[in-house]
JSON list of C-alpha atoms in Angstrom, two decimals:
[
{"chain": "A", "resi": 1, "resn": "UNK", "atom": "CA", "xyz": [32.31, 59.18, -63.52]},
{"chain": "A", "resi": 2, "resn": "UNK", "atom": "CA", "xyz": [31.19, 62.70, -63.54]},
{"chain": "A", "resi": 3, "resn": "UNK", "atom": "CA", "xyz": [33.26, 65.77, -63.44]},
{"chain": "A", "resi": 4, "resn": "UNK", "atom": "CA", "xyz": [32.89, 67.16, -59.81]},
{"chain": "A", "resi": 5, "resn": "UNK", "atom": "CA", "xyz": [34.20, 70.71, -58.45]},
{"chain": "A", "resi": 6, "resn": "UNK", "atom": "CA", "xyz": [36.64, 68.52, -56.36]},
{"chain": "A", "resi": 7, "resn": "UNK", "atom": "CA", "xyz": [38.28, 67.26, -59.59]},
{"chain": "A", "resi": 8, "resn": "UNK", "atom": "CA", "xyz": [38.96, 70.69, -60.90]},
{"chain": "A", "resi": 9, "resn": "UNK", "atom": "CA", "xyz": [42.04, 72.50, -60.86]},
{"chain": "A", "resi": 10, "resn": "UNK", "atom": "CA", "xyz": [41.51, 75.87, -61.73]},
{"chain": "A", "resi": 11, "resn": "UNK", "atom": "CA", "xyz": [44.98, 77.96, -63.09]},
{"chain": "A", "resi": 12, "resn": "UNK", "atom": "CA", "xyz": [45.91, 81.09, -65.25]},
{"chain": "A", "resi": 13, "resn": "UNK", "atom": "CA", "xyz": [47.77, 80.80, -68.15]},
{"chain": "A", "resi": 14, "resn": "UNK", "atom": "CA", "xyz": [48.76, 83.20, -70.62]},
{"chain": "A", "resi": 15, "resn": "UNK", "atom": "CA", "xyz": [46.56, 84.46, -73.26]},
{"chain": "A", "resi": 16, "resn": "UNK", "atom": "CA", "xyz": [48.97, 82.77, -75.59]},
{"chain": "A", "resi": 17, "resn": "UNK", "atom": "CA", "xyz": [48.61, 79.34, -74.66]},
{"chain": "A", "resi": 18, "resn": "UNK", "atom": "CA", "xyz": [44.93, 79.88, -75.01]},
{"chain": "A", "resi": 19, "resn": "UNK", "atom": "CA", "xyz": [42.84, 78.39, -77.45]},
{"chain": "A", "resi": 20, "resn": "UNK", "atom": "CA", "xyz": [39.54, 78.24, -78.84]},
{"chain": "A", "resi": 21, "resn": "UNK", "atom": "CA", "xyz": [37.35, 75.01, -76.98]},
{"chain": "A", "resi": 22, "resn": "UNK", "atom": "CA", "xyz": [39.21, 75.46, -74.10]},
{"chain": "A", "resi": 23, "resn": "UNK", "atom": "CA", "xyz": [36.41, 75.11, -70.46]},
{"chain": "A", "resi": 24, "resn": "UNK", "atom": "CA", "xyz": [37.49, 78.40, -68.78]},
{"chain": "A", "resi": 25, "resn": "UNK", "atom": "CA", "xyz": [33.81, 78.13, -66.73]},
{"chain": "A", "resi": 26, "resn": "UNK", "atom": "CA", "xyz": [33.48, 75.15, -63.91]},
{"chain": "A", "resi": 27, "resn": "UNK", "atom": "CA", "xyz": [29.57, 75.57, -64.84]},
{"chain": "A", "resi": 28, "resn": "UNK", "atom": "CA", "xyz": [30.48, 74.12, -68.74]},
{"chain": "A", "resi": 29, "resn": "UNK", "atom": "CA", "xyz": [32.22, 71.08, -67.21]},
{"chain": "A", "resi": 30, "resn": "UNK", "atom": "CA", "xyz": [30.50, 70.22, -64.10]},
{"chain": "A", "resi": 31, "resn": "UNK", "atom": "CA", "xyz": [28.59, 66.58, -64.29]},
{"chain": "A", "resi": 32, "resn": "UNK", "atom": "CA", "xyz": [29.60, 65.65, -67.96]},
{"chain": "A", "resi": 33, "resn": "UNK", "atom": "CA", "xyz": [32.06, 63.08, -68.63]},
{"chain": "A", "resi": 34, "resn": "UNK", "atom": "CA", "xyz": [35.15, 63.03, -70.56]},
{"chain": "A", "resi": 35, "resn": "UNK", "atom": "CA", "xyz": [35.19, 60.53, -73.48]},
{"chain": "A", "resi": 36, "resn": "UNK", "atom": "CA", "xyz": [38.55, 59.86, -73.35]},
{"chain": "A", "resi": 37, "resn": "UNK", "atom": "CA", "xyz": [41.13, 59.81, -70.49]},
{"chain": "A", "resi": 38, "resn": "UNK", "atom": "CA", "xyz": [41.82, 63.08, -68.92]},
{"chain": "A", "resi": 39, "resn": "UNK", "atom": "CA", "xyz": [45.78, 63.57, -67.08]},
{"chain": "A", "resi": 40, "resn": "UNK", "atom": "CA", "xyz": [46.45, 65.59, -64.32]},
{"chain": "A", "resi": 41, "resn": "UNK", "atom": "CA", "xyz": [46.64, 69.05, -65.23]},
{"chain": "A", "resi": 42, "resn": "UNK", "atom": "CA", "xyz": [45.94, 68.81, -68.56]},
{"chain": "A", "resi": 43, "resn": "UNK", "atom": "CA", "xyz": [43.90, 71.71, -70.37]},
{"chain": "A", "resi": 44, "resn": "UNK", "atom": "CA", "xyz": [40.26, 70.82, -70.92]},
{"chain": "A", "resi": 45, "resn": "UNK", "atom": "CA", "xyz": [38.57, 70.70, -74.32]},
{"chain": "A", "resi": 46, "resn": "UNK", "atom": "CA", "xyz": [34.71, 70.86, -74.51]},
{"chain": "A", "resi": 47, "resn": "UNK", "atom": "CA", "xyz": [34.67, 68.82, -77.03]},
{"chain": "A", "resi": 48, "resn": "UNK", "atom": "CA", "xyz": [35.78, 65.71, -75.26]},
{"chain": "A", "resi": 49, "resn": "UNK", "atom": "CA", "xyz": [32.94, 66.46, -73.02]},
{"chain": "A", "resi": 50, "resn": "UNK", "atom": "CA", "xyz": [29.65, 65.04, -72.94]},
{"chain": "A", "resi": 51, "resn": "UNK", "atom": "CA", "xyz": [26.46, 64.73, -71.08]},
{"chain": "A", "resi": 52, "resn": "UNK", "atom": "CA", "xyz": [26.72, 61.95, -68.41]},
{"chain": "A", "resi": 53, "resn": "UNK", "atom": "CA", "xyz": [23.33, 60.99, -69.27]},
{"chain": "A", "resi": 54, "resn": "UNK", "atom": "CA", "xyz": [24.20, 59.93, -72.80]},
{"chain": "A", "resi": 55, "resn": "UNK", "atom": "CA", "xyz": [26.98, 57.32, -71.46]},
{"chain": "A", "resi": 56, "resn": "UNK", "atom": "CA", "xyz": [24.67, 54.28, -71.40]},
{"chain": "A", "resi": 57, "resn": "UNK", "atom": "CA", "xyz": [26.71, 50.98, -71.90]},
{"chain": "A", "resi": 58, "resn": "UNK", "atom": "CA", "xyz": [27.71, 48.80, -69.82]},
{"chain": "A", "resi": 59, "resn": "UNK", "atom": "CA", "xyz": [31.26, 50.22, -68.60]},
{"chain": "A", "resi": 60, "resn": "UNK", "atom": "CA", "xyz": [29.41, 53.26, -67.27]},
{"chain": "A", "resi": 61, "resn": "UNK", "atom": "CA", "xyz": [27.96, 50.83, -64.88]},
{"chain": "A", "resi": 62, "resn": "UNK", "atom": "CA", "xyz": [30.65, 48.72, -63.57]},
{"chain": "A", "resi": 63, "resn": "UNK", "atom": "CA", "xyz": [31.71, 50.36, -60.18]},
{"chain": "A", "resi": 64, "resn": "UNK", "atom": "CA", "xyz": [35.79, 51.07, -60.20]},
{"chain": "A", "resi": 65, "resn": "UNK", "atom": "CA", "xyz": [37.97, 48.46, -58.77]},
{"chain": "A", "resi": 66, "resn": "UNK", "atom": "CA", "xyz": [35.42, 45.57, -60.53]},
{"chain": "A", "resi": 67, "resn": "UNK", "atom": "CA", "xyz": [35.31, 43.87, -64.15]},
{"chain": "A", "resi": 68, "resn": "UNK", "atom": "CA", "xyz": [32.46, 43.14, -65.84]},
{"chain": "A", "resi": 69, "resn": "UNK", "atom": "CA", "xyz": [32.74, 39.36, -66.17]},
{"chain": "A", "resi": 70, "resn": "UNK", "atom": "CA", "xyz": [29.41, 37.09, -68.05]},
{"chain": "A", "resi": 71, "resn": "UNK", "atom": "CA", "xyz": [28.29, 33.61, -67.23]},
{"chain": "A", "resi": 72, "resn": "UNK", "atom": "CA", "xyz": [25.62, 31.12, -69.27]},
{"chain": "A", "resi": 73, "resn": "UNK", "atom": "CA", "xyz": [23.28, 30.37, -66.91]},
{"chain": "A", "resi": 74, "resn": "UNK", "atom": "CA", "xyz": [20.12, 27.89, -68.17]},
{"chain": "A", "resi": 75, "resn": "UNK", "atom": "CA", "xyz": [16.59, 28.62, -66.98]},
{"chain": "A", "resi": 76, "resn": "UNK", "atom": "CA", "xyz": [16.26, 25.79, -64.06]},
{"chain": "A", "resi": 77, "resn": "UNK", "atom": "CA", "xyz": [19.63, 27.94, -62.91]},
{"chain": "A", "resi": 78, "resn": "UNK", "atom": "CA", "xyz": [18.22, 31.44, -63.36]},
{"chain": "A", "resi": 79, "resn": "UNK", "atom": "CA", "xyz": [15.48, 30.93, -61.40]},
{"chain": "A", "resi": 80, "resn": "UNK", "atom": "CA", "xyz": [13.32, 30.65, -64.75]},
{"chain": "A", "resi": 81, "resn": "UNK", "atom": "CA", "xyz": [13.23, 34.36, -65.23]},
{"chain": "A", "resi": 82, "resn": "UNK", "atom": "CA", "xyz": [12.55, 35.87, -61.87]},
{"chain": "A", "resi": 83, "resn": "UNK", "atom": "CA", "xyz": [16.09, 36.78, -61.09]},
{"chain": "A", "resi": 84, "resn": "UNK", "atom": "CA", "xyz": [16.53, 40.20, -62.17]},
{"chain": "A", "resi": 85, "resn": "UNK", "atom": "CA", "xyz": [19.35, 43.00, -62.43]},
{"chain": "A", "resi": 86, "resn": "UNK", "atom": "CA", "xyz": [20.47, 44.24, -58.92]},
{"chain": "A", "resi": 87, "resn": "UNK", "atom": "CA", "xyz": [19.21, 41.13, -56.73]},
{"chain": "A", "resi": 88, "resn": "UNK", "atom": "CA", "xyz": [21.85, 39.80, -54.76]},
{"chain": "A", "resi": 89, "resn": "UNK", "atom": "CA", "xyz": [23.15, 36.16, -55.48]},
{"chain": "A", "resi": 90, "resn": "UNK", "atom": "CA", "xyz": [25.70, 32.70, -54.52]},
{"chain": "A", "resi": 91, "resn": "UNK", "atom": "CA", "xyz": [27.29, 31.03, -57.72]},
{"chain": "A", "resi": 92, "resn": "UNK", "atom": "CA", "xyz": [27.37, 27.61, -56.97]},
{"chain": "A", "resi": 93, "resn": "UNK", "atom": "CA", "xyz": [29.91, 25.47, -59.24]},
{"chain": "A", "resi": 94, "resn": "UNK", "atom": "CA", "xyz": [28.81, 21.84, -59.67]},
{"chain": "A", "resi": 95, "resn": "UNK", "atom": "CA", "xyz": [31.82, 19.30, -61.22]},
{"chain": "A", "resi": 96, "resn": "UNK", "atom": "CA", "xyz": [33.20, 16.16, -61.06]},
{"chain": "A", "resi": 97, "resn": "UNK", "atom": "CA", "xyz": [36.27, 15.23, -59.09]},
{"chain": "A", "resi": 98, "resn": "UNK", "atom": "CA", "xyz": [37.75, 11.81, -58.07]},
{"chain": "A", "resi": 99, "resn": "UNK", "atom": "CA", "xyz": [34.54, 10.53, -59.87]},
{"chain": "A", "resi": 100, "resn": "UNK", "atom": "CA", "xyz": [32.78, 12.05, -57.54]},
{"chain": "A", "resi": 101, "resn": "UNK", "atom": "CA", "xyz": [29.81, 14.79, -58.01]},
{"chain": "A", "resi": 102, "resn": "UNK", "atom": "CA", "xyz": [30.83, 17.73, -55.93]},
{"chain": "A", "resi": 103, "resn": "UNK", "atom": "CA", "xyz": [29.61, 21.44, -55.32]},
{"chain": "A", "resi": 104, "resn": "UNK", "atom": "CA", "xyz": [31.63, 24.47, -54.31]},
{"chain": "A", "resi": 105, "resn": "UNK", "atom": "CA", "xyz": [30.40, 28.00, -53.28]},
{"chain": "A", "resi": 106, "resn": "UNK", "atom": "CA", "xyz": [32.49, 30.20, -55.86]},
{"chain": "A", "resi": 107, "resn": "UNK", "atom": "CA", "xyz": [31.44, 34.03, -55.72]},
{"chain": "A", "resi": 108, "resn": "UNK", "atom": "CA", "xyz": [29.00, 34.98, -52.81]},
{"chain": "A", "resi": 109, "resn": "UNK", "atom": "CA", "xyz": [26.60, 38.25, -52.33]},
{"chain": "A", "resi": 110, "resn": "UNK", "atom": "CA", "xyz": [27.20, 39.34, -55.35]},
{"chain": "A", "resi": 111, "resn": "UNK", "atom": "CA", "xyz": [25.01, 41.49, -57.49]},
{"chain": "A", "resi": 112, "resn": "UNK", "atom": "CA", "xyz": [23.84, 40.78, -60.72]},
{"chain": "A", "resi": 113, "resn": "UNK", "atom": "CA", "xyz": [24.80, 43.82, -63.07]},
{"chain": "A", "resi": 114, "resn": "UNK", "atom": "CA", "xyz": [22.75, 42.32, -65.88]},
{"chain": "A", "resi": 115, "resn": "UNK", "atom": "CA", "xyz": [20.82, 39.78, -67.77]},
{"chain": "A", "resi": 116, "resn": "UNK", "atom": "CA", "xyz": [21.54, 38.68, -71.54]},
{"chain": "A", "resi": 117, "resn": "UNK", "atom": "CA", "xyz": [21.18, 42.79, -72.89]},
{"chain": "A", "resi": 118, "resn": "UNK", "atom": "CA", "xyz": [19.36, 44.40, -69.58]},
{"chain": "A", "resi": 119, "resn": "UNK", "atom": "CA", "xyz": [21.18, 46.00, -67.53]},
{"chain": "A", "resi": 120, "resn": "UNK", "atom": "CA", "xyz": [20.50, 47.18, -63.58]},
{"chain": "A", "resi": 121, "resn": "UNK", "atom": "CA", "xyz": [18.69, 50.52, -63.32]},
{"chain": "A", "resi": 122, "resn": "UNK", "atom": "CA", "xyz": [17.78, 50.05, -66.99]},
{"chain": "A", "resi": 123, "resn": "UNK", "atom": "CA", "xyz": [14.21, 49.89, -68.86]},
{"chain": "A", "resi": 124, "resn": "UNK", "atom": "CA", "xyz": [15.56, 49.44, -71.83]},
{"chain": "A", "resi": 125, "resn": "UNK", "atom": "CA", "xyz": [17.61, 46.44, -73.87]},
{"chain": "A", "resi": 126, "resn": "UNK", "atom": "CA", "xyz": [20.56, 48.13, -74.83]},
{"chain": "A", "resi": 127, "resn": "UNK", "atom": "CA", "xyz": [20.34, 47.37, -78.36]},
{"chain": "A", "resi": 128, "resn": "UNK", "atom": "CA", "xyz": [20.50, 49.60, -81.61]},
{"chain": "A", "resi": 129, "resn": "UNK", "atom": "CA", "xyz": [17.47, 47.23, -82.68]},
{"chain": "A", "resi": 130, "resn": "UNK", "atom": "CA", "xyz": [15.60, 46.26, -79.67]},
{"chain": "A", "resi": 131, "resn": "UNK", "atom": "CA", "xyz": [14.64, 42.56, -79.77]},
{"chain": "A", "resi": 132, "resn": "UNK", "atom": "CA", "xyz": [11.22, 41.02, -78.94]},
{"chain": "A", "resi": 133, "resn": "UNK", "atom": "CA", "xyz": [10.67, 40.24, -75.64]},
{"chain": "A", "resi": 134, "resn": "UNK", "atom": "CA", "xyz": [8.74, 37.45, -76.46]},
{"chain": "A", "resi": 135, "resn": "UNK", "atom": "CA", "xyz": [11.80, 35.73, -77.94]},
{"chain": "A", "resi": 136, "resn": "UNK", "atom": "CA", "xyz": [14.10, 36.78, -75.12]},
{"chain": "A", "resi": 137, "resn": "UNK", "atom": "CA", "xyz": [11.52, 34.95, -72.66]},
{"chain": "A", "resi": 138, "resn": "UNK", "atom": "CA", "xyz": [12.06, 31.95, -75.27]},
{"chain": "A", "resi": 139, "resn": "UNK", "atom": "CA", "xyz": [15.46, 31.44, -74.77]},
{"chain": "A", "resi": 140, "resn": "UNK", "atom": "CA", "xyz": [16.57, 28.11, -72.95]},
{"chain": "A", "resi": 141, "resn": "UNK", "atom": "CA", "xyz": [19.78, 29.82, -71.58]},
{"chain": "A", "resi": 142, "resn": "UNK", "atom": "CA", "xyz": [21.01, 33.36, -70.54]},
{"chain": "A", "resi": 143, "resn": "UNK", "atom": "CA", "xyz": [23.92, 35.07, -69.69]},
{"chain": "A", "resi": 144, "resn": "UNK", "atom": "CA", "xyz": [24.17, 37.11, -66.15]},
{"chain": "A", "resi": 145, "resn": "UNK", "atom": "CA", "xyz": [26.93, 39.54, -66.16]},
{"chain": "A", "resi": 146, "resn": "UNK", "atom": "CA", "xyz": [28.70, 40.38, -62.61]},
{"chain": "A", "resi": 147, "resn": "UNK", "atom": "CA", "xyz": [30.58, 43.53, -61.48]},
{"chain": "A", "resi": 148, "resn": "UNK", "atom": "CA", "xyz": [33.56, 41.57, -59.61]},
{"chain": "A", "resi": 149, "resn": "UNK", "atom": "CA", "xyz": [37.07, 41.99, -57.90]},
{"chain": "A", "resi": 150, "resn": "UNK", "atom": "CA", "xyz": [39.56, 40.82, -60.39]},
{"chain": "A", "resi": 151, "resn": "UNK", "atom": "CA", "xyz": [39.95, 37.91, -58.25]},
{"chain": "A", "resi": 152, "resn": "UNK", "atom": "CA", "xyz": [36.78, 36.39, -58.43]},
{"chain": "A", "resi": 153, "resn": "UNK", "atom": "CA", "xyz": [35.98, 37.20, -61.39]},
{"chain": "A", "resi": 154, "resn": "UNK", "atom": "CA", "xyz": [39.27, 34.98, -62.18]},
{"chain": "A", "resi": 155, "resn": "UNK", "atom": "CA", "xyz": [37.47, 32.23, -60.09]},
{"chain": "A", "resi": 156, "resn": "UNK", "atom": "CA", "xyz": [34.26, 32.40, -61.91]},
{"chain": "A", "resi": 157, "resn": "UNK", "atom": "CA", "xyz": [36.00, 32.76, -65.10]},
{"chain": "A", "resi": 158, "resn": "UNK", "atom": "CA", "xyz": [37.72, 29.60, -64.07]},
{"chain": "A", "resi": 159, "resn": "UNK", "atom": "CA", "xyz": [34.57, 27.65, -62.63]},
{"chain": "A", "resi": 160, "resn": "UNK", "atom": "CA", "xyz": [32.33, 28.58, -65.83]},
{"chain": "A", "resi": 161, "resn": "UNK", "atom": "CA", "xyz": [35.01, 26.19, -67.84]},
{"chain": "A", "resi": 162, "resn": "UNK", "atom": "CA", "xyz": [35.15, 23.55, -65.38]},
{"chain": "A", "resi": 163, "resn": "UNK", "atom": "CA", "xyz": [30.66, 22.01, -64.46]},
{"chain": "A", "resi": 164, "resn": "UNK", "atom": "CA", "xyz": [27.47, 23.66, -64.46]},
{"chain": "A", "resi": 165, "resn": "UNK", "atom": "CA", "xyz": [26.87, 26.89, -62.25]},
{"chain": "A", "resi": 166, "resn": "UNK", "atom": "CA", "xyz": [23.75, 28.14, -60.40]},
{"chain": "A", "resi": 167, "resn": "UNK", "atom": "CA", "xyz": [22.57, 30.87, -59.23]},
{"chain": "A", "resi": 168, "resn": "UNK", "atom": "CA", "xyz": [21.49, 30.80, -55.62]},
{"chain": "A", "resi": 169, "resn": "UNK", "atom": "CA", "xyz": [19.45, 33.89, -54.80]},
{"chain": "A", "resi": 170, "resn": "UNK", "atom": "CA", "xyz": [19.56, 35.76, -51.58]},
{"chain": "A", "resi": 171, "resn": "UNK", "atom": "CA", "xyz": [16.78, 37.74, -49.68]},
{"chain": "A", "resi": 172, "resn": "UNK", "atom": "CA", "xyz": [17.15, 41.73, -49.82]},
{"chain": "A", "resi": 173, "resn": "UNK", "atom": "CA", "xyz": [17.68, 41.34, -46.55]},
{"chain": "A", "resi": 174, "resn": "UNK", "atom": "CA", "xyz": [20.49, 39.15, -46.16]},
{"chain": "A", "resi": 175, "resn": "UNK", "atom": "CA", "xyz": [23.84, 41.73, -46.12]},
{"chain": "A", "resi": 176, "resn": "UNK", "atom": "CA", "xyz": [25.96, 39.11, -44.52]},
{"chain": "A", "resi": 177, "resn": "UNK", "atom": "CA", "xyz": [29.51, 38.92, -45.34]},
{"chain": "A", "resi": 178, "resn": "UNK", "atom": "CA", "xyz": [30.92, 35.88, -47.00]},
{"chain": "A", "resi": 179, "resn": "UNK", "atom": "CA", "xyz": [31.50, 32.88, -45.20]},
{"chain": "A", "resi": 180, "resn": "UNK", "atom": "CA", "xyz": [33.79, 30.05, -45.52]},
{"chain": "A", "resi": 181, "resn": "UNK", "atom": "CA", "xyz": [31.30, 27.00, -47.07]},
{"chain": "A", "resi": 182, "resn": "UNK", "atom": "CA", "xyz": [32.93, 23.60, -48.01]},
{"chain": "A", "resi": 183, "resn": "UNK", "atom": "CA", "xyz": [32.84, 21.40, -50.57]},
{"chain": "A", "resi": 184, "resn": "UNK", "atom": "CA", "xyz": [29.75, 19.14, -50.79]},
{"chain": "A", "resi": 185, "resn": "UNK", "atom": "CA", "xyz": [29.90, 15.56, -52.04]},
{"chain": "A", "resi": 186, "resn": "UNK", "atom": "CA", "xyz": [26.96, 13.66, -53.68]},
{"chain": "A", "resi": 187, "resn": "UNK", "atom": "CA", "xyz": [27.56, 10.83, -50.93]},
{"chain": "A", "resi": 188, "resn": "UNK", "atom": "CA", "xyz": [27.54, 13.60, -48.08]},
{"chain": "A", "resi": 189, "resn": "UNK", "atom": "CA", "xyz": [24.50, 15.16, -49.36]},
{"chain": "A", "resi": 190, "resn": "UNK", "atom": "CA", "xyz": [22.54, 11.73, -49.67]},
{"chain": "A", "resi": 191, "resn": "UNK", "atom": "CA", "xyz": [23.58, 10.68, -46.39]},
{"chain": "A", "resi": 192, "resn": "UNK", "atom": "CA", "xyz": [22.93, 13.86, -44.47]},
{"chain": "A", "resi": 193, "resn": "UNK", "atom": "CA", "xyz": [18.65, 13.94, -43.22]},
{"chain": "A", "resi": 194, "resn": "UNK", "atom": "CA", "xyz": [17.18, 17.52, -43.54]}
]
């Protein structure tokens, strides 16, 4: 994240410990980020400072607490395009158990960080050589990358190996927690009108 006033620790030291790079101004610090990892009360050097707007990949958008975790998701799954980066969705795993077709809610209300190379809050594919949309729009399968607790993304990590998962979208609207959803069965689901 970016350097804010709260994070700084101003101190005096003595003109011998100085040296030349050193930030001695909040003003030549404030909103970059540090490309490498910073420890408390360490001295720091401009030049592991950069603008926070050139940070573009993907780790710069995965909130703390979460890991970036990617699933293959086919086109009937993906809603055939029009699910996009930042719309809210249900993984639904799909697997055979007992011989039996079955379906199990795995992550819910979860946001979709990206899709194959775009990424939320991003115009551009984050490529050094940008491919053609129309062959992106070609492809048959795609993979959706989540920002998830370590925990689910365990679970989805886990489900991915095991059937086929789709995406379930839900509305903007819909900020409802999770809920606890059992298992369906091909023979419930048959049997069961509406």
């Amino acid at each position: 994240s970016a350097i804010e006033a709260k994070m700084i620790q101003k101190r005096l030291i003595p003109m011998s410990h100085y040296f030349s790079g050193q930030a001695t101004n909040d003003a030549t610090i404030l909103g970059k980020v540090s490309k490498t990892t910073l420890l408390p009360g360490e001295p720091i050097l401009l030049e592991k400072l950069d603008e926070a707007k050139s940070f573009s990949g993907l780790s710069f958008s995965i909130p703390e607490g979460r890991r970036a975790v990617s699933i293959k998701v086919n086109e009937l799954s993906g809603f055939a395009g029009l699910i996009q980066p930042g719309d809210r969705v249900d993984v639904v795993l799909t697997y055979e158990g007992g011989g039996v077709k079955k379906s199990s809610v795995i992550v819910q209300n979860e946001e979709i960080l990206a899709i194959d190379q775009t990424v939320k809050n991003s115009l551009e594919i984050l490529d050094l050589v940008k491919p053609n949309k129309k062959e992106l729009d070609k492809q048959s399968s795609h993979i959706v990358t989540f920002a998830l607790p370590l925990e689910k993304a365990q679970r989805l990590i886990l489900a991915n190996q095991q059937g086929d998962l789709t995406l379930v979208l839900r509305s903007f609207k819909d900020l409802a927690d999770e809920v606890e959803v059992p298992s369906s069965e091909i023979t419930n689901a048959l049997s069961k009108p509406g």
